[in-house]
PDB file of C-alpha atoms in Angstrom:
ATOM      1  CA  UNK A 233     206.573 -36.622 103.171  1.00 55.00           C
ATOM      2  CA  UNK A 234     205.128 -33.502 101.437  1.00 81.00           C
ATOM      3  CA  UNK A 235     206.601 -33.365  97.972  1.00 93.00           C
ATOM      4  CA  UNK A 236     206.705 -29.831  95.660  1.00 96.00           C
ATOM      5  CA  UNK A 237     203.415 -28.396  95.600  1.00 96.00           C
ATOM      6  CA  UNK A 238     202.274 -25.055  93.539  1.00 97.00           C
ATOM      7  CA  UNK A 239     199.675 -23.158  93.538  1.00 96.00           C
ATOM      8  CA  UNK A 240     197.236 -22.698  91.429  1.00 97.00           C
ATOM      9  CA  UNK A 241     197.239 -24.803  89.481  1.00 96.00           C
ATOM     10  CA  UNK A 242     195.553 -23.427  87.106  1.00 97.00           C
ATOM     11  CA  UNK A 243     195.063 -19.881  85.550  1.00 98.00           C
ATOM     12  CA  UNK A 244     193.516 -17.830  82.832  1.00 98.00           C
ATOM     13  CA  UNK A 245     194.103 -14.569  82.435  1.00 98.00           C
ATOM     14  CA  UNK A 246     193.384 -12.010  80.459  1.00 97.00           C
ATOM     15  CA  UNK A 247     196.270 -10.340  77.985  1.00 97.00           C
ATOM     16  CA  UNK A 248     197.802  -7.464  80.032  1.00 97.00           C
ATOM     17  CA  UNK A 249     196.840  -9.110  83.548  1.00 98.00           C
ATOM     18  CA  UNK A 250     199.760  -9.754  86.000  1.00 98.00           C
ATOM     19  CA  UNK A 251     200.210 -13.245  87.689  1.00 98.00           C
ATOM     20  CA  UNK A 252     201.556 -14.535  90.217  1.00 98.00           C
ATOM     21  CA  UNK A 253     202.616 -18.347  90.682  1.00 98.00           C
ATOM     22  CA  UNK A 254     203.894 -20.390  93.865  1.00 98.00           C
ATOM     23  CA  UNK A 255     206.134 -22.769  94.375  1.00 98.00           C
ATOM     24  CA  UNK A 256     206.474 -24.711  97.797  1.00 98.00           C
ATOM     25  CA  UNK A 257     209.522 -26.652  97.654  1.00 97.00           C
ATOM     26  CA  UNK A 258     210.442 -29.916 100.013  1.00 96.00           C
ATOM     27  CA  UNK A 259     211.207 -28.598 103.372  1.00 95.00           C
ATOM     28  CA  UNK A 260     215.214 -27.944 103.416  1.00 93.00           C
ATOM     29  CA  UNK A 261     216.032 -27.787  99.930  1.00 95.00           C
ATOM     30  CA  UNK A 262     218.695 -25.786  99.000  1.00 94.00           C
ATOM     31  CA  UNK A 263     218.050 -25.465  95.326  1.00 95.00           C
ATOM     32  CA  UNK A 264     214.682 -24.207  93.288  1.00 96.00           C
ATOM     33  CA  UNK A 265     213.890 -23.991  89.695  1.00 97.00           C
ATOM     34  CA  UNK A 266     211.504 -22.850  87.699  1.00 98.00           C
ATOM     35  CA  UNK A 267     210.296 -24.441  83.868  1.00 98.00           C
ATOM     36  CA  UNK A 268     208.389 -23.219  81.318  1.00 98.00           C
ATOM     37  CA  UNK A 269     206.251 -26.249  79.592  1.00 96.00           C
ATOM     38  CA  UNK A 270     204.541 -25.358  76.365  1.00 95.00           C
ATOM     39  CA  UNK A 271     201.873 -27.359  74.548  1.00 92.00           C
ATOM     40  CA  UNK A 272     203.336 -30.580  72.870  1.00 90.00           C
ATOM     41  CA  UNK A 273     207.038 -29.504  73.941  1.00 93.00           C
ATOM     42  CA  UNK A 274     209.576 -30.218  76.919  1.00 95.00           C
ATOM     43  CA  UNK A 275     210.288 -28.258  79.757  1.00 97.00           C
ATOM     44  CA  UNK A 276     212.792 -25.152  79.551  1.00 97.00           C
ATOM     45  CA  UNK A 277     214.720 -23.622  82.099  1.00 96.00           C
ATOM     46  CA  UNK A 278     214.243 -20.164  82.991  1.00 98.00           C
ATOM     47  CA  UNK A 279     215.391 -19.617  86.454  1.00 97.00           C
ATOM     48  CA  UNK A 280     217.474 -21.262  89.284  1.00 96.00           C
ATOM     49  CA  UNK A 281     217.424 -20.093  93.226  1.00 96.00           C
ATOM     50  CA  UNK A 282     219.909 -20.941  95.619  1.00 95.00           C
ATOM     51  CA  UNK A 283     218.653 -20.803  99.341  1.00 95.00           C
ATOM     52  CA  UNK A 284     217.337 -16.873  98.677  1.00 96.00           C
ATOM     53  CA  UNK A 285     219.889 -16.395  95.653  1.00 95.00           C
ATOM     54  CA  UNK A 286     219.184 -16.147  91.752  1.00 96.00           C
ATOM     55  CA  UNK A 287     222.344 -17.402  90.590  1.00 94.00           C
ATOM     56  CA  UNK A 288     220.670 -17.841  86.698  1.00 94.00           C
ATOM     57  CA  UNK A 289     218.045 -16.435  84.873  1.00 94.00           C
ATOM     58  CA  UNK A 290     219.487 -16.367  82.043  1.00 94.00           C
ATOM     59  CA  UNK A 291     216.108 -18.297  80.778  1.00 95.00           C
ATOM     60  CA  UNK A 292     213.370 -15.907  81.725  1.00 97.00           C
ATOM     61  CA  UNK A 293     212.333 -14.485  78.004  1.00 95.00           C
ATOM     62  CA  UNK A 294     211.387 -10.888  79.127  1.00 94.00           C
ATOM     63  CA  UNK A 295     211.524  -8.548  81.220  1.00 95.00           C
ATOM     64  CA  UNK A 296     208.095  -9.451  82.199  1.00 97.00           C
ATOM     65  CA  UNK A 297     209.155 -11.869  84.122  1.00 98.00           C
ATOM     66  CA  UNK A 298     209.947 -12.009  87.546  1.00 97.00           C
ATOM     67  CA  UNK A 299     210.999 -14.791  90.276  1.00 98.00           C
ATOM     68  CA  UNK A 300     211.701 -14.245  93.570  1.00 97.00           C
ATOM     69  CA  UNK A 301     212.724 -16.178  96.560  1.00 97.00           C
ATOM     70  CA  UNK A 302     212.848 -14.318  99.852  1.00 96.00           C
ATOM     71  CA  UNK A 303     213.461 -16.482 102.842  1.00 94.00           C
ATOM     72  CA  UNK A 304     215.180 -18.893 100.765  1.00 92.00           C
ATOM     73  CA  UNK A 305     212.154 -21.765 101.034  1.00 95.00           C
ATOM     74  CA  UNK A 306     208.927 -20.596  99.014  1.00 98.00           C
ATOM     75  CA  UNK A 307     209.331 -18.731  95.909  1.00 98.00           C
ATOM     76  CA  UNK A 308     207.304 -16.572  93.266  1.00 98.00           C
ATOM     77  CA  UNK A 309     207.157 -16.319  89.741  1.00 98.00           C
ATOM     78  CA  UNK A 310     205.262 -13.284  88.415  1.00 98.00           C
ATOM     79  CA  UNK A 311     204.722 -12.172  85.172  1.00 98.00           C
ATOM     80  CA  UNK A 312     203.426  -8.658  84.152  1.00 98.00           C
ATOM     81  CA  UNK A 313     201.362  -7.761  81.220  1.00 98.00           C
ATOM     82  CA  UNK A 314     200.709 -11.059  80.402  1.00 98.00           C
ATOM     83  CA  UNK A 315     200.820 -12.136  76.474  1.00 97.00           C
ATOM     84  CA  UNK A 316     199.139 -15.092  74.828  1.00 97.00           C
ATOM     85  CA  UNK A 317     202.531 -16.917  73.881  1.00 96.00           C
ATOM     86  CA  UNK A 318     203.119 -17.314  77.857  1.00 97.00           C
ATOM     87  CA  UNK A 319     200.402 -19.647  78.071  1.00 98.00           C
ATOM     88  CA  UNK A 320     201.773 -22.813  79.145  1.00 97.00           C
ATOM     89  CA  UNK A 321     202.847 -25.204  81.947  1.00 96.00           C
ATOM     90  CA  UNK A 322     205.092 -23.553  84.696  1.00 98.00           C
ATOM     91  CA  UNK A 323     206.872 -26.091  86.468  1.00 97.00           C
ATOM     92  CA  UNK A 324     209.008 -25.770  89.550  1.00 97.00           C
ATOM     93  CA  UNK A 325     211.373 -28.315  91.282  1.00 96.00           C
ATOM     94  CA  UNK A 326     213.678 -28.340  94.303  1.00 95.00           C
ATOM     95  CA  UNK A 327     216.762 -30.487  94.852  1.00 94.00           C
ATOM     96  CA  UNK A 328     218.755 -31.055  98.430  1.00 91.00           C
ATOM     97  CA  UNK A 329     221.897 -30.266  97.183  1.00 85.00           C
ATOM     98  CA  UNK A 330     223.361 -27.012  95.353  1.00 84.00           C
ATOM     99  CA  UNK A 331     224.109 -26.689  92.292  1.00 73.00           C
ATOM    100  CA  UNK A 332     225.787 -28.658  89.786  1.00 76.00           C
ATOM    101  CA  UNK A 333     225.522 -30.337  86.598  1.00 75.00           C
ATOM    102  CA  UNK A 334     224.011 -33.810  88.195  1.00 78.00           C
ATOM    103  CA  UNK A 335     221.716 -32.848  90.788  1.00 81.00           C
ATOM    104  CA  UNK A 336     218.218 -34.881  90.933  1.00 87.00           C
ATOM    105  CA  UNK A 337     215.193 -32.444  90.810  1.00 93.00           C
ATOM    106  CA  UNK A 338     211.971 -32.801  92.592  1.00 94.00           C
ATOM    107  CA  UNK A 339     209.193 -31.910  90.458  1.00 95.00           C
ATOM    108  CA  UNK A 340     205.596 -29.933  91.454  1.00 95.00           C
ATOM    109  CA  UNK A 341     202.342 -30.537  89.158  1.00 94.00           C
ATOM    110  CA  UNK A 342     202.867 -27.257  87.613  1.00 95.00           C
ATOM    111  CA  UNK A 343     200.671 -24.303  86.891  1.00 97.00           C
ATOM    112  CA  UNK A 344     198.806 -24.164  83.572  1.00 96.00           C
ATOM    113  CA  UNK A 345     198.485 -20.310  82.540  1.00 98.00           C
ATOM    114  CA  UNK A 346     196.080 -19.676  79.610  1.00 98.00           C
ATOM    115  CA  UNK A 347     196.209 -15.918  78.589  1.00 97.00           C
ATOM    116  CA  UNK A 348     193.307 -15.020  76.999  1.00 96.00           C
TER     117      UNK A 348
ATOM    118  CA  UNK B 244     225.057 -25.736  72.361  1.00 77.00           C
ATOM    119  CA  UNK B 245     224.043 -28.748  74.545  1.00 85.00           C
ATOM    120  CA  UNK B 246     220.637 -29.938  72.922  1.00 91.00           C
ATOM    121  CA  UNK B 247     218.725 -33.480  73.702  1.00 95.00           C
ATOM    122  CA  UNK B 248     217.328 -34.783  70.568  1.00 97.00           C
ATOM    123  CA  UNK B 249     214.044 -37.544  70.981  1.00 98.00           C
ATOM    124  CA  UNK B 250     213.577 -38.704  67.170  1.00 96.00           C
ATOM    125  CA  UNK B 251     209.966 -40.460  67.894  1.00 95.00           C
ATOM    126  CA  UNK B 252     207.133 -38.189  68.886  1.00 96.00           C
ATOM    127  CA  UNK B 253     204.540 -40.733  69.282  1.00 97.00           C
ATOM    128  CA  UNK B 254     205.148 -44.041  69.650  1.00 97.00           C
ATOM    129  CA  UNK B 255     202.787 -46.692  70.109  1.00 97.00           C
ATOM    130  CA  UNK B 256     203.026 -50.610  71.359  1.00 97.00           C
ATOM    131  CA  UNK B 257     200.944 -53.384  72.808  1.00 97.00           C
ATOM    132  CA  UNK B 258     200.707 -54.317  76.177  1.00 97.00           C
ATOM    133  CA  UNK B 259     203.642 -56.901  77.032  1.00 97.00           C
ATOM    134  CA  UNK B 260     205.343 -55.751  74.151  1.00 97.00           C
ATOM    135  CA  UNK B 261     209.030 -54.651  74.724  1.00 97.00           C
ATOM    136  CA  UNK B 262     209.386 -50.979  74.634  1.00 97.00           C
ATOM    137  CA  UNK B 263     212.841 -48.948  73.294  1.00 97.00           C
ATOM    138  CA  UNK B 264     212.327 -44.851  73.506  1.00 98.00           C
ATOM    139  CA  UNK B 265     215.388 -43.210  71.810  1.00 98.00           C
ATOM    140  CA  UNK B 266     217.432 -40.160  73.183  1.00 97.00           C
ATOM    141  CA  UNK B 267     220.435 -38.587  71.278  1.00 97.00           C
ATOM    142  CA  UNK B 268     222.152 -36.062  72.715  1.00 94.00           C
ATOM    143  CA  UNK B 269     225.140 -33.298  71.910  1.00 90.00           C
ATOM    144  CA  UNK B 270     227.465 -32.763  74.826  1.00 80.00           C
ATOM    145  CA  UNK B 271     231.139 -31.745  74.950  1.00 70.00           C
ATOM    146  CA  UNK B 272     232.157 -33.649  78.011  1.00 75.00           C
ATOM    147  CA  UNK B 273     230.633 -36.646  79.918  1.00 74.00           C
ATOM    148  CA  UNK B 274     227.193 -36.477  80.261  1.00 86.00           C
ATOM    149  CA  UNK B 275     224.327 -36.629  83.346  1.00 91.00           C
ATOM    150  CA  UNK B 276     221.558 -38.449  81.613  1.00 94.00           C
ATOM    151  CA  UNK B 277     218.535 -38.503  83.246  1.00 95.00           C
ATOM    152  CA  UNK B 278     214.917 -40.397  82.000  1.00 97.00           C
ATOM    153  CA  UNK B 279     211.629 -38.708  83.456  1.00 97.00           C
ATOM    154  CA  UNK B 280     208.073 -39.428  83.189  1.00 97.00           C
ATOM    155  CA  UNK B 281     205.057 -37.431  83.188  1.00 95.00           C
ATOM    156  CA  UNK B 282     201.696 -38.426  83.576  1.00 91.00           C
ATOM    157  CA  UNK B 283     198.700 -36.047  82.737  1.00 83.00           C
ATOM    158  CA  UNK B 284     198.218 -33.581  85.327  1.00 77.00           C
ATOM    159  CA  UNK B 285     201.314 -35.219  87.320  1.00 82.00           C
ATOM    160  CA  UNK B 286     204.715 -33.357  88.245  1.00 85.00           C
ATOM    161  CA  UNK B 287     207.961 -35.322  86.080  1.00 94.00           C
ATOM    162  CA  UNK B 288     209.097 -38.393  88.310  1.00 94.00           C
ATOM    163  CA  UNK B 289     212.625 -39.576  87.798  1.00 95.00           C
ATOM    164  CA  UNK B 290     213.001 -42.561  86.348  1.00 97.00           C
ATOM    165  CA  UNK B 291     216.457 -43.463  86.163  1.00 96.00           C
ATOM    166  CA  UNK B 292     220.099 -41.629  85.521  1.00 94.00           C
ATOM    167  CA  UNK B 293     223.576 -41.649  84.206  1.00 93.00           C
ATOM    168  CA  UNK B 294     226.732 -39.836  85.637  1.00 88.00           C
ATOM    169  CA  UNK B 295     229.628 -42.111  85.152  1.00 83.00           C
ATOM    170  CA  UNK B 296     229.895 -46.114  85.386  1.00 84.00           C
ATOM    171  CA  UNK B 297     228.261 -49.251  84.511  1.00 86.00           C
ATOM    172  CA  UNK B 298     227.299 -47.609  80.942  1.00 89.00           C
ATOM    173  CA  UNK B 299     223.716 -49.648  81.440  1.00 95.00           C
ATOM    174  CA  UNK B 300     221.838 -48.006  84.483  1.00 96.00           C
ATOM    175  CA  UNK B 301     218.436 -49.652  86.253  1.00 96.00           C
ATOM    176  CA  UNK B 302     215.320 -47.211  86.870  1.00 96.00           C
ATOM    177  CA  UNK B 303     212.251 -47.393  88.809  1.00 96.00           C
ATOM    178  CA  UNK B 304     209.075 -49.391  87.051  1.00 94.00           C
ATOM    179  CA  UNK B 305     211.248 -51.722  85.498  1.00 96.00           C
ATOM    180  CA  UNK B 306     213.350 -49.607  83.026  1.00 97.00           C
ATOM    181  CA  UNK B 307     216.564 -49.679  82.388  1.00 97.00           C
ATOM    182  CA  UNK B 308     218.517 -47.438  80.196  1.00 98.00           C
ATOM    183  CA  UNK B 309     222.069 -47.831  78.248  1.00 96.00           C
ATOM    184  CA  UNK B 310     224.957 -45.241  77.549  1.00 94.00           C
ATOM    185  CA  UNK B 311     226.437 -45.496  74.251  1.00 93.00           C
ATOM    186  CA  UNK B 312     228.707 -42.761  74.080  1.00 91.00           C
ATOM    187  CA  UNK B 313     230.000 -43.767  70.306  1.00 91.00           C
ATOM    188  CA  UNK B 314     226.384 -43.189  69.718  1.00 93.00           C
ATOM    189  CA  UNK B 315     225.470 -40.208  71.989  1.00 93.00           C
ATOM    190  CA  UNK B 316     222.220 -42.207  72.848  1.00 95.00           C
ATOM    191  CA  UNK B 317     220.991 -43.017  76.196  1.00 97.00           C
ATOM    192  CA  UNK B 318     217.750 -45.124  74.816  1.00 98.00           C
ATOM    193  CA  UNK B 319     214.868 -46.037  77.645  1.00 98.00           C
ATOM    194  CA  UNK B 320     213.812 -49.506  77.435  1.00 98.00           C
ATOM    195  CA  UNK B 321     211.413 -52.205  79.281  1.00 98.00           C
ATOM    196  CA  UNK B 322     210.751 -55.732  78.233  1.00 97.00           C
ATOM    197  CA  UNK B 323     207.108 -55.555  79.026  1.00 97.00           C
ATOM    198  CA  UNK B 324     204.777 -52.630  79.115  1.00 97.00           C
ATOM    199  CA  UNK B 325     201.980 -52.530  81.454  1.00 96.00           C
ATOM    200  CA  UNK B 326     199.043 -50.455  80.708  1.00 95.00           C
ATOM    201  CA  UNK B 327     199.831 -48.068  83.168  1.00 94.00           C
ATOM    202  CA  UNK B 328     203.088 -46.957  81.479  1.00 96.00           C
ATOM    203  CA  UNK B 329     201.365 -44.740  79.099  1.00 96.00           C
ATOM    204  CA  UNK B 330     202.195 -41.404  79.478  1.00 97.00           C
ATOM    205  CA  UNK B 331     205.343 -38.565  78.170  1.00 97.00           C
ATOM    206  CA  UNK B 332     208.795 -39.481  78.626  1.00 98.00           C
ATOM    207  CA  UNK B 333     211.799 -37.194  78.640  1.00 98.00           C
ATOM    208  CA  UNK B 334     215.150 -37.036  78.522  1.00 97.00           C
ATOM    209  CA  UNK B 335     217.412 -34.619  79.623  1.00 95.00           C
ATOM    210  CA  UNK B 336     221.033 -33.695  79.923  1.00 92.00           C
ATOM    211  CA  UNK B 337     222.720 -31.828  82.827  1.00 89.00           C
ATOM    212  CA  UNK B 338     223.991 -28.711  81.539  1.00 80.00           C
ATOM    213  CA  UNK B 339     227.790 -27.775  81.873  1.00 73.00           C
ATOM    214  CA  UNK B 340     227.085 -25.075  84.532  1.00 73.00           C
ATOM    215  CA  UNK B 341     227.233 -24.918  88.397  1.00 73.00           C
ATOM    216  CA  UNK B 342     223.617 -24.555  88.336  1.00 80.00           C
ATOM    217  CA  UNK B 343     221.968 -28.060  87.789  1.00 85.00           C
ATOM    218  CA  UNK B 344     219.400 -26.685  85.169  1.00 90.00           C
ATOM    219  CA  UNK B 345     217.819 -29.715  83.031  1.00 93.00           C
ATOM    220  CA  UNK B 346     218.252 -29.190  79.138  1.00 94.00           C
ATOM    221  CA  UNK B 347     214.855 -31.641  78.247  1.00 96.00           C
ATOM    222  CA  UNK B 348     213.683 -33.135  74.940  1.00 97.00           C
ATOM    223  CA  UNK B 349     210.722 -32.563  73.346  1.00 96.00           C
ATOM    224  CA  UNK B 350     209.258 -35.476  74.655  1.00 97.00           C
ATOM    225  CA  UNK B 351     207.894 -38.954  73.894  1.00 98.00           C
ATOM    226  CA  UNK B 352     204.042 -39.830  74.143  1.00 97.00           C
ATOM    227  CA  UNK B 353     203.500 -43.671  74.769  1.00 97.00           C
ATOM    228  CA  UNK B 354     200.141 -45.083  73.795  1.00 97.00           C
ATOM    229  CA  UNK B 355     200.191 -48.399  74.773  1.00 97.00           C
ATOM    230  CA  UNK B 356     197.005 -50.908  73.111  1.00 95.00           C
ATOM    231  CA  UNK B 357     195.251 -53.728  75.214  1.00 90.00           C
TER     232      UNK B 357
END
């Protein structure tokens, strides 16, 4: 079956653009996250969806950022006025199950953003 | 603060050589462990976790892992590395929230030499 898939995958933009990043989750799962990868560094959380609910972003680092996740199966992340430290890896993953401390995330190839 | 701590940035070994990657972690409660691996321009694949139990857990690939809760380590290992295992591995702890979010290491890059 069709795992997570995201689109693009990658992106340049230039400082002050706005982007826009997709997630496609596995059919039916309940839960979505998004990561934020920088160079040479692991993942960090920045938001979590579940079904159309944001129950946490208590991640995303500005106000520039926004996720969204309307019909509770694709979602967004968009970030306005793009800097140069928000160049890196965005990764999103999608469990079955809701939330909770042990669920097993499904991971997409991620979108590399390089802001010029 | 929950944190996962990998000591060895780079770590380099010969194929067919055993293989230990180290994870330390600081968590109030009982931990979910998890061991992931990323391959270059690949999405993280689960390799093996921890929730409660037999303290030494099997993974996909051939790894295994082992809780040490005196220790706070949950330390990847594989007898024999293949080629193919080269690549970043991380480990991450379940945070202590009702969402699931991942709290990840900064990673492990494994060279491995023919």
């Amino acid at each position: 079956g069709a795992g997570v898939s995201q689109s693009p995958r990658y992106k340049v933009a230039k400082r002050g653009q706005d982007v826009a990043l997709r997630c496609d989750p596995i059919s039916g799962h309940v839960s979505l996250f998004w990561y934020q990868q920088a160079l040479g560094q692991g993942p960090e959380f920045l938001t979590y969806f579940q079904n159309e609910a944001q129950l946490d972003k208590s991640g995303l680092p500005s106000d520039r950022f926004f996720a969204e996740r309307p019909e509770g199966s694709v979602s967004t992340l968009k970030i306005q006025r793009t800097q140069q430290e928000d160049s890196a890896v965005y990764l999103c993953a999608s469990s079955s199950y809701a939330g909770g401390p042990g669920l097993e995330q499904f991971f997409g190839p991620g979108t590399r953003l390089t802001v010029l | 603060a929950q944190s996962v701590t990998q000591p060895d940035i780079h770590i380099t070994v010969s194929e067919g050589a055993s293989l230990e990657l180290r994870c330390n972690y600081s968590y109030g409660a009982t931990p979910y462990l998890f061991w992931y691996v990323q391959s270059p321009g690949q999405g993280l694949q689960l390799l093996l976790k921890y929730f409660s139990g037999d303290t030494l857990v099997q993974g996909i690939k051939g790894f295994e892992a082992e809780f040490k809760r005196s220790q706070s380590s949950f330390n990847l290992r594989k007898p024999s590395v293949h080629w193919s295992d080269a690549a970043e591995y991380f480990c991450a702890v379940g945070a202590s929230s009702n969402t699931g979010k991942l709290i990840f290491g900064q990673g492990t890059t494994l060279q491995v030499k023919p």
